[in-house]
Coordinates of C-alpha atoms and ligand atoms in Angstrom, one line a residue:
X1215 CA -28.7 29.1 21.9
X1216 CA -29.4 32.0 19.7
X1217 CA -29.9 31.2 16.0
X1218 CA -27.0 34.1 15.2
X1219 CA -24.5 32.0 17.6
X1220 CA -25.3 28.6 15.8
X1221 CA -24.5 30.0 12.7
X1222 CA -21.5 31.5 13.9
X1223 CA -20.6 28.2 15.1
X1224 CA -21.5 26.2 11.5
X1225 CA -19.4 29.2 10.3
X1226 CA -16.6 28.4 12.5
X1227 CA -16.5 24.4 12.0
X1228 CA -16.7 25.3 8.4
X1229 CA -13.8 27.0 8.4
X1230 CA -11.7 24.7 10.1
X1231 CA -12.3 22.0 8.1
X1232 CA -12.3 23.6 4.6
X1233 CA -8.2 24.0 4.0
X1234 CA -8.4 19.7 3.7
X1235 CA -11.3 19.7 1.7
X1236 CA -9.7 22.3 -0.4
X1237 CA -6.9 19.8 -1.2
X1238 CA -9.1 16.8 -1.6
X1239 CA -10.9 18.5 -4.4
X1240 CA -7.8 20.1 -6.2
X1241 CA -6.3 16.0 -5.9
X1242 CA -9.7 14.4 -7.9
X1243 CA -11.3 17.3 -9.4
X1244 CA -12.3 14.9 -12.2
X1245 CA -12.3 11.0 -11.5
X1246 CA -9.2 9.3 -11.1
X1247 CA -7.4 7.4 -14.1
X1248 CA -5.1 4.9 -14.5
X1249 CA -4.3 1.1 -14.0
X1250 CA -4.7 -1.2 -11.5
X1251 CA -2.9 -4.3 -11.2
X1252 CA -5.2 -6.9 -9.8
X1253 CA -7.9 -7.4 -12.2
X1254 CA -5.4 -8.9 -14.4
X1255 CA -2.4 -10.2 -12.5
X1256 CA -4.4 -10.5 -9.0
X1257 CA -1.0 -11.8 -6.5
X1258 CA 1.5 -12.0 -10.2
X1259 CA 2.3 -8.6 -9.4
X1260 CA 6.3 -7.6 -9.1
X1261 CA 8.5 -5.0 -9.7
X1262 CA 9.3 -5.9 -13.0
X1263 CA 5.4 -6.3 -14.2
X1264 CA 4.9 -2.6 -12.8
X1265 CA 7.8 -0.9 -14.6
X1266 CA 6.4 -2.7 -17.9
X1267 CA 2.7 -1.1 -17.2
X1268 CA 4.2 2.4 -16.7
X1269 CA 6.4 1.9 -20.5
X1270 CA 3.0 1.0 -21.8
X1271 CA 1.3 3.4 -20.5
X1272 CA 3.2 5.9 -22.1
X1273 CA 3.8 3.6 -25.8
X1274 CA 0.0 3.0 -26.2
X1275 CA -1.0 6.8 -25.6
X1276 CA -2.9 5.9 -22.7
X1277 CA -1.1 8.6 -20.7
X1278 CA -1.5 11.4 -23.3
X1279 CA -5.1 10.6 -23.0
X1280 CA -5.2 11.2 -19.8
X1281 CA -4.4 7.9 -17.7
X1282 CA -2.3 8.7 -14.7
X1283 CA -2.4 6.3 -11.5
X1284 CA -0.1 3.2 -11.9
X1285 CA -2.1 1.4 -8.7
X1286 CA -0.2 -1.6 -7.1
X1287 CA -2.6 -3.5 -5.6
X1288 CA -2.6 -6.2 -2.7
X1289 CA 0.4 -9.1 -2.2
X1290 CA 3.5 -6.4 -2.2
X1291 CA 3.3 -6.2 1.6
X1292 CA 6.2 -7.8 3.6
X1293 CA 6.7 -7.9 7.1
X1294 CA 7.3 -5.0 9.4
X1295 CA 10.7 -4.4 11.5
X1296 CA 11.4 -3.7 14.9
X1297 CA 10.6 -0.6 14.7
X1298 CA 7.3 -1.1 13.5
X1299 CA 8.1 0.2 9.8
X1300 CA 5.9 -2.0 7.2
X1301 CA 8.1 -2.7 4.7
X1302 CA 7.9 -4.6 0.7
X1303 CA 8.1 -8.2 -0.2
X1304 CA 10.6 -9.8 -2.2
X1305 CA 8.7 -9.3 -5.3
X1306 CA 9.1 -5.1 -4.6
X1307 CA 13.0 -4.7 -3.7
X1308 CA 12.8 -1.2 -3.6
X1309 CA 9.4 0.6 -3.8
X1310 CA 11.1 3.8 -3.9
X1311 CA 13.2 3.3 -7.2
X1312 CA 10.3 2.0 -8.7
X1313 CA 8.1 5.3 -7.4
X1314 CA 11.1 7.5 -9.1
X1315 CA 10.7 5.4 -12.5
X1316 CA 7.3 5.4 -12.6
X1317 CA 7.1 9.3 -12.1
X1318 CA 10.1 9.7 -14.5
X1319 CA 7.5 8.6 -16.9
X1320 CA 5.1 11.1 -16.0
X1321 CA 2.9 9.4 -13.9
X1322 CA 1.9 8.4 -10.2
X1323 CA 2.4 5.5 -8.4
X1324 CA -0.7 3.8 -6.4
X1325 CA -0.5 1.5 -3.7
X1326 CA -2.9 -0.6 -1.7
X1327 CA -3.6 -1.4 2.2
X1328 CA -6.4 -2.2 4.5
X1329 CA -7.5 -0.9 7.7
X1330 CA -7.6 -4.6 9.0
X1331 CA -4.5 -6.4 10.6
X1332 CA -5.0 -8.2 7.1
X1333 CA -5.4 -7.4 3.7
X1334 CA -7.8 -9.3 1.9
X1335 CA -5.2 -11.5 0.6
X1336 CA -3.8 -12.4 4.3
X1337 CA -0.8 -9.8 3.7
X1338 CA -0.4 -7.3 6.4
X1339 CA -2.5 -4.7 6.8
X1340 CA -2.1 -1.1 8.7
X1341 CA -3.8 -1.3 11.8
X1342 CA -2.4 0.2 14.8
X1343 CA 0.0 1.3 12.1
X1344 CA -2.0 3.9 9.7
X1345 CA -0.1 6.8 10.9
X1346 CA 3.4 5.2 10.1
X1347 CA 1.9 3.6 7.0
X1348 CA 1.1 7.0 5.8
X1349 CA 4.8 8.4 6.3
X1350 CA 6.3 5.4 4.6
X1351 CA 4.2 5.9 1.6
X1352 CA 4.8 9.6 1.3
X1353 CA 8.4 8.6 1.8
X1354 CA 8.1 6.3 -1.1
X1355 CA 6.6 8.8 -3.1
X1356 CA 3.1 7.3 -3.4
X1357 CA 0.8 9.0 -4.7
X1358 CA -2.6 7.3 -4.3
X1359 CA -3.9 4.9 -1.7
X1360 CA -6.8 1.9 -1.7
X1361 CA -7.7 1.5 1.4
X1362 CA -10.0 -2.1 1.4
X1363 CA -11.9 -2.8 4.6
X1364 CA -11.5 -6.5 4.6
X1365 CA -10.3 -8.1 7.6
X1366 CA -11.3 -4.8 9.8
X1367 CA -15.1 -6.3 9.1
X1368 CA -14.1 -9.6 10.6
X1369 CA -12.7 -8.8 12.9
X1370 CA -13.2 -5.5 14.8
X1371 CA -16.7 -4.9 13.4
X1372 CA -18.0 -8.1 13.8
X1373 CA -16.9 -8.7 18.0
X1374 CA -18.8 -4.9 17.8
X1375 CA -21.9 -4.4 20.3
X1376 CA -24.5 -3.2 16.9
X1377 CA -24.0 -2.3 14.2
X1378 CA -24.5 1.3 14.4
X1379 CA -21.2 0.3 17.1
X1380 CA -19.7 -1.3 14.0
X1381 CA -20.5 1.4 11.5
X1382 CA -18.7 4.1 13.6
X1383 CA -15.7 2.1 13.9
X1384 CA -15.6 2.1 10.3
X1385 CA -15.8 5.4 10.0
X1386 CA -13.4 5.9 12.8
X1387 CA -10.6 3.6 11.2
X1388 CA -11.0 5.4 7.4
X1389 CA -10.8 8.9 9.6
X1390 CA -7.6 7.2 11.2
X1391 CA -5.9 6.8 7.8
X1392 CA -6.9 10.2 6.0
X1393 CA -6.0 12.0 9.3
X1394 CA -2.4 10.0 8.6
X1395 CA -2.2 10.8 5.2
X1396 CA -3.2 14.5 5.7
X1397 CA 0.1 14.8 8.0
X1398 CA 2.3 13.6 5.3
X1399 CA 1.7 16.5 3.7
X1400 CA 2.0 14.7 0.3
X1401 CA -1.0 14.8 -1.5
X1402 CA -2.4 11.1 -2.0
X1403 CA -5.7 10.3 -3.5
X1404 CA -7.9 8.3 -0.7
X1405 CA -9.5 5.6 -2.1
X1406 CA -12.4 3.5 0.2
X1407 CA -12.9 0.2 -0.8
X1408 CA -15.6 -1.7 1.4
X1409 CA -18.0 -2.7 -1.1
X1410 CA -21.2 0.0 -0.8
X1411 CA -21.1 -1.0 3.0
X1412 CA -24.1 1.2 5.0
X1413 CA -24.1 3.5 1.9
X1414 CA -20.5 4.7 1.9
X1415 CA -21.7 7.7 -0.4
X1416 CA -23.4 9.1 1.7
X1417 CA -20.2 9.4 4.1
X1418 CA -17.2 8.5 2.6
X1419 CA -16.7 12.1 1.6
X1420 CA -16.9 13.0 4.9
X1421 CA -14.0 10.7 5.8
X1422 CA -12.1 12.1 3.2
X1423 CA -12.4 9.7 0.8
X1424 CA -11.7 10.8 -2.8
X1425 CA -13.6 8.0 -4.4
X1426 CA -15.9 5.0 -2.9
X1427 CA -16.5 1.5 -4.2
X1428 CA -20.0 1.1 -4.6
X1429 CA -20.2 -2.4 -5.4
X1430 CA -18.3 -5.4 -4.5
X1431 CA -15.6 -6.9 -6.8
X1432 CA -16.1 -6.8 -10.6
X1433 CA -14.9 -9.8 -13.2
X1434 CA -14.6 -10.2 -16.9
X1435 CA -17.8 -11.3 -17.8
X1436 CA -20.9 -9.2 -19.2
X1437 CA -23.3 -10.4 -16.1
X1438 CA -21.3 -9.2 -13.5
X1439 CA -20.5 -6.0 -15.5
X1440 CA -24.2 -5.2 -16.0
X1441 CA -25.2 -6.0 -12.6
X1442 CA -22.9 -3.3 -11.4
X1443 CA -23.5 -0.7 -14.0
X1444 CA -26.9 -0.6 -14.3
X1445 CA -27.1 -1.4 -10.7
X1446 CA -25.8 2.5 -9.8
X1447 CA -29.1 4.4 -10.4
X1448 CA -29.7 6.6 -8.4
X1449 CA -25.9 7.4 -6.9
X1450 CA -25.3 10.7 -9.5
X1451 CA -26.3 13.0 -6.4
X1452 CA -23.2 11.8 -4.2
X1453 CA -20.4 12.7 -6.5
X1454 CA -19.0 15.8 -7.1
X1455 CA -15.3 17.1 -7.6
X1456 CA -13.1 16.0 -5.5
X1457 CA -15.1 12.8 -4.5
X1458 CA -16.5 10.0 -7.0
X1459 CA -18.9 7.0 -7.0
X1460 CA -16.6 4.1 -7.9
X1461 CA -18.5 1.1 -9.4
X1462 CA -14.9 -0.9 -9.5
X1463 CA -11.8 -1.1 -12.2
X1464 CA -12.7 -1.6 -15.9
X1465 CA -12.0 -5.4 -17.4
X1466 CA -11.8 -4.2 -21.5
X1467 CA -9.2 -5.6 -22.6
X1468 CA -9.5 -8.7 -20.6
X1469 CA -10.8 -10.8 -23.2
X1470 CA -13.9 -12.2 -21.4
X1471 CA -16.6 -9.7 -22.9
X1472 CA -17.6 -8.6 -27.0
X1473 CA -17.0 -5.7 -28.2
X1474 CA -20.2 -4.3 -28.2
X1475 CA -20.3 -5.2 -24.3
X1476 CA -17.1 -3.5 -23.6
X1477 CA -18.3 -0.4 -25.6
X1478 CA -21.2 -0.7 -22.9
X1479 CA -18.7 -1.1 -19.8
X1480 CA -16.9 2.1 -21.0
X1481 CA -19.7 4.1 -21.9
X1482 CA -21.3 3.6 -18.7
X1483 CA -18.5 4.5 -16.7
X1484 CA -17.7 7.8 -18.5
X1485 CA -21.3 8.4 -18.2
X1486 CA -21.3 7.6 -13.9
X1487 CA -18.6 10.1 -13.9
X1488 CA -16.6 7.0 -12.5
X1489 CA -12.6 6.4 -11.8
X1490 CA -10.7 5.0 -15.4
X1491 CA -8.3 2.5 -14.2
X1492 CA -7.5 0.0 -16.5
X1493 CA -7.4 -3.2 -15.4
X1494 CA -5.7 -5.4 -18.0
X1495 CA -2.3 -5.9 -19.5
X1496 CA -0.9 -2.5 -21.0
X1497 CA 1.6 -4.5 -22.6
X1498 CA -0.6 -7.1 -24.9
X1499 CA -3.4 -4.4 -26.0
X1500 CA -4.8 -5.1 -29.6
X1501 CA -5.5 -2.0 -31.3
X1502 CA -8.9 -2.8 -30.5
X1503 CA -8.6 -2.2 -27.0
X1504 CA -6.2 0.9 -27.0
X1505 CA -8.9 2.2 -29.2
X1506 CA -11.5 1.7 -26.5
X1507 CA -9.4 2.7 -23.4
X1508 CA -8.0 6.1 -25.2
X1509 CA -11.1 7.5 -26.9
X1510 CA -10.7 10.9 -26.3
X1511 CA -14.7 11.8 -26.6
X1512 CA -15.7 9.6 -24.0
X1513 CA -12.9 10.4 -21.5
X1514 CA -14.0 14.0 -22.2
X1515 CA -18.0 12.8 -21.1
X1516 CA -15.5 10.9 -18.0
X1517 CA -13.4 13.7 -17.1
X1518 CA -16.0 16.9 -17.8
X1519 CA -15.2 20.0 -15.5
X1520 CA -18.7 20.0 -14.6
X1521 CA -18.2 17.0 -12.9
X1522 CA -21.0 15.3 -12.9
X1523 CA -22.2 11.9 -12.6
X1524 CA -25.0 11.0 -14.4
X1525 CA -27.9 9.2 -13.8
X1526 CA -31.0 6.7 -15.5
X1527 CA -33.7 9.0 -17.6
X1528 CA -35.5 6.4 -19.0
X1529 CA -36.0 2.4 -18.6
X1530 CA -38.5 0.2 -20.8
X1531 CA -38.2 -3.6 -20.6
X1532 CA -34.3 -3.9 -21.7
X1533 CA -34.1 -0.4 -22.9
X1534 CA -32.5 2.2 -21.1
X1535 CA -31.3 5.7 -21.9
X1536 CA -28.4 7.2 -19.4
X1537 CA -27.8 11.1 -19.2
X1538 CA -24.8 13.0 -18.0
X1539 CA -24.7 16.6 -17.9
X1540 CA -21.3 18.3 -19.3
X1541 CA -20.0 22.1 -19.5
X1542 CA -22.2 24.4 -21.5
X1543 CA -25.6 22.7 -21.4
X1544 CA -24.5 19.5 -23.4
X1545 CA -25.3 16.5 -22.0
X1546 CA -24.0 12.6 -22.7
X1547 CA -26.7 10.4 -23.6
X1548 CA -26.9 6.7 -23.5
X1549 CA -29.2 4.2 -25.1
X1550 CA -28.1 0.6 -24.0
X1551 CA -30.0 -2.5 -25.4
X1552 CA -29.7 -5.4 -22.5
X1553 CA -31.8 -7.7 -24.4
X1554 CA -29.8 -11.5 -24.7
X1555 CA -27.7 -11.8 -27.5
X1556 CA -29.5 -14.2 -30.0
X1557 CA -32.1 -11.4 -30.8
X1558 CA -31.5 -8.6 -33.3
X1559 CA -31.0 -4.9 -32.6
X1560 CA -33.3 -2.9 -31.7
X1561 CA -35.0 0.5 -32.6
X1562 CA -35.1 2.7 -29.5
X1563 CA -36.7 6.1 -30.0
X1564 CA -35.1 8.9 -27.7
X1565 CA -37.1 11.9 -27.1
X1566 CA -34.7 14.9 -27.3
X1567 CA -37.7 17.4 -25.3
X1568 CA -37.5 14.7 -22.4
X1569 CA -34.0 15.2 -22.4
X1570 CA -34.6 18.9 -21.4
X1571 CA -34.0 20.2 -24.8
X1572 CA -37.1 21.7 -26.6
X1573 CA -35.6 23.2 -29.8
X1574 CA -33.5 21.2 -32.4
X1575 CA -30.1 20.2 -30.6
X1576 CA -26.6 19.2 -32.4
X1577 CA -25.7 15.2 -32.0
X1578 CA -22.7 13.6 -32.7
X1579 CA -22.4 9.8 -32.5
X1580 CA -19.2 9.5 -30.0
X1581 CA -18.2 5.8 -30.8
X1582 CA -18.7 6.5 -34.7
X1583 CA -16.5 9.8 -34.4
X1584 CA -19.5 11.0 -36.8
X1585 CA -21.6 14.3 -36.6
X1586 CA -25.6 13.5 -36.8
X1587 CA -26.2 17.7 -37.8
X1588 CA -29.6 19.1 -36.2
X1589 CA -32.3 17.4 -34.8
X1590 CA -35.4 18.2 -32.9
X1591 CA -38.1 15.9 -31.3
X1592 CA -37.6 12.3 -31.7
X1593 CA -34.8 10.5 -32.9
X1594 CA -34.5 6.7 -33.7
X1595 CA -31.2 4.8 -32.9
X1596 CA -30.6 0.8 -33.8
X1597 CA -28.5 -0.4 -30.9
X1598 CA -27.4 -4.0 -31.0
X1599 CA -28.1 -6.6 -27.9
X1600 CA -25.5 -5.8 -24.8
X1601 CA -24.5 -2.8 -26.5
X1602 CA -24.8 1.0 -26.9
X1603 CA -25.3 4.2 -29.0
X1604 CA -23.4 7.0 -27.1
X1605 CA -24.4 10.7 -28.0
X1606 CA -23.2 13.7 -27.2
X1607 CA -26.1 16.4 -27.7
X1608 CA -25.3 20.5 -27.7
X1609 CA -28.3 22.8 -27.6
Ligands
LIG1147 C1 -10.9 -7.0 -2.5 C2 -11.1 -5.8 -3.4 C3 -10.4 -6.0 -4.8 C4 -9.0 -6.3 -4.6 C5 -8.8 -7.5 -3.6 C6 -7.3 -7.7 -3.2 O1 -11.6 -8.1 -3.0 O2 -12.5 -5.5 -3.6 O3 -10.6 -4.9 -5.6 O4 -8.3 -5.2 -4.1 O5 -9.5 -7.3 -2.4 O6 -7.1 -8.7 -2.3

């Protein structure tokens, strides 16, 4: 074939498949925020619990900075009817009330499914069922899907011939549901969840995924934080707007990690560009933790039009310095201190020129809310064991 008709062709396929993508990146042009209800309430979810997380939502300011999604996750399935139609347990008596309170409130209702015959919880899942599922959401009024592989692995994948067999039927059953969705008409974020599987970010946008786990599940504890944050090196070149790495839903607020560590857990993920979805209870916040979930300077670094992710710069021993570029040639900068807790803070020098900037640049501390004025060279911060100094530096 001539080289002239091949790029016709590319030409061709591109257009075809642009008018999705097109909607895909106007529905997560920055990463997703919100709440989501499992970290905290895991199968205690109801009606009732939902319609209190979208009041304080709004009360706390979480929505006028910028939190949207109100995510139920699994144990609302029931069973399906006759007809096929899947439709709420007892604890949801009408998801489609609760759809119109929660966006009389202003924001967007989330829900949760897998392409499995089972959820991970053993509820029902959508297969053989994605394109109806699809059409009952929309009907709801859903707004936001997460679709979680679970049982599919087990079953499907696993009776596959190999695993390149398996991988493609993965891809073929997250194509099922965003070709389902994309029918509906209704715009609804598309949210993979199968754990970093045969690196989903290198694909999942493909599949029309607006965001991709990365990691499997997250928990209240500092460890398990660390491991996944730190543990995303590497990922900044995947995300862009309209898709987004997702290292899994924040814990702060939880009560399980220090403040210092939680100023870590939030830091990083403004810094990975990554989805904001609150994972505790809206409705028992100190004002400690409504000050770290609503800081408006890091969910500007989070939610930057640039949109994107950023990425390890620098690593020595349990130092580490984290850079994310934003609008206008700033950049977020990160200097984390993962040394154990019984030692004392440390200096950590951060060298402004291999940051990319070779005359004096403006810093402001984010977390102090405090302006550093001009600064060239080197610059020494004191960050204190499992915690972080978070600057945002302007040429
Ligand atoms: C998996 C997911 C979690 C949560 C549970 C629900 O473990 O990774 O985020 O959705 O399933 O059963």
């Amino acid at each position: 074939m001539k080289s002239a008709s091949i790029v016709c062709l590319l030409l061709a396929a591109f257009a075809v498949s642009s008018p999705s993508r097109a909607q895909e990146s106007a529905l997560a042009a920055t990463p997703p925020m919100g709440w989501n209800s499992w970290n905290h309430f895991a199968e205690k979810i109801d009606d009732a619990t939902v319609r209190a997380q979208a009041d304080a939502m709004v009360a706390s300011g979480m929505r006028d900075a910028g939190y949207v999604y109100i995510n139920i996750d699994d144990t609302w399935e029931g069973q399906r009817d006759a007809q096929g139609f899947i439709h709420a347990n007892q604890k949801f008596p009408d998801m489609k009330a609760l759809a119109d309170y929660v966006h009389s409130k202003g924001l967007k209702l989330g829900i949760y499914s897998s392409p499995g015959p089972k959820t991970c919880a053993g509820y029902e899942g959508s297969y053989g069922h994605e394109e109806q599922d699809a059409q009952t959401y929309a009907q709801w009024g859903v707004d936001y899907l997460k679709y979680d592989l679970c049982s599919f692995n087990d079953s499907a994948m696993k009776q596959a011939a190999s695993p390149e067999a398996a991988h493609q039927l993965m891809i073929g059953a997250y194509q099922k549901m965003h070709d389902g969705l994309l029918k509906t008409k209704r715009p609804i974020v598309f949210s993979l969840c199968q754990y970093g599987m045969d690196s989903v970010w290198r694909w999942g946008a493909s599949v029309g995924g607006n965001s991709w786990r990365t990691t499997d599940d997250i928990n209240d504890t500092y460890e398990r934080m660390e491991t996944i944050g730190f543990g995303q090196a590497g990922l900044s070149r995947y995300a862009a707007p309209g898709h987004w790495n997702d290292p899994d839903m924040l814990e702060v607020g939880n009560g399980g990690m220090k403040p210092d560590e939680y100023r870590t857990h939030m830091s990083l993920w403004a810094l990975l560009a990554a989805p904001l979805l609150a994972g505790n209870d809206l409705t028992k916040m100190t004002s400690e933790t409504v000050a770290l979930l609503t800081n408006r300077e890091v969910i500007a670094i989070d939610q930057d039009p640039l949109g994107k992710q950023g990425d390890r710069v620098w690593a020595e021993g349990a130092y580490e310095i984290w850079a994310k570029p934003l609008t206008g040639g700033a950049k977020a900068v990160g200097v984390f201190n993962r040394q154990s807790t019984w030692m004392k803070p440390s200096q950590v020098e951060v060298d402004f020129r291999m940051l990319g900037f070779k005359d004096a640049v403006h810093v402001r501390d984010v977390w102090q809310g405090k302006d550093l004025g001009r600064i060239s060279g080197l610059y020494k911060v004191t960050v204190p064991t499992h915690g972080v100094v978070l600057l945002r530096i302007t040429p």
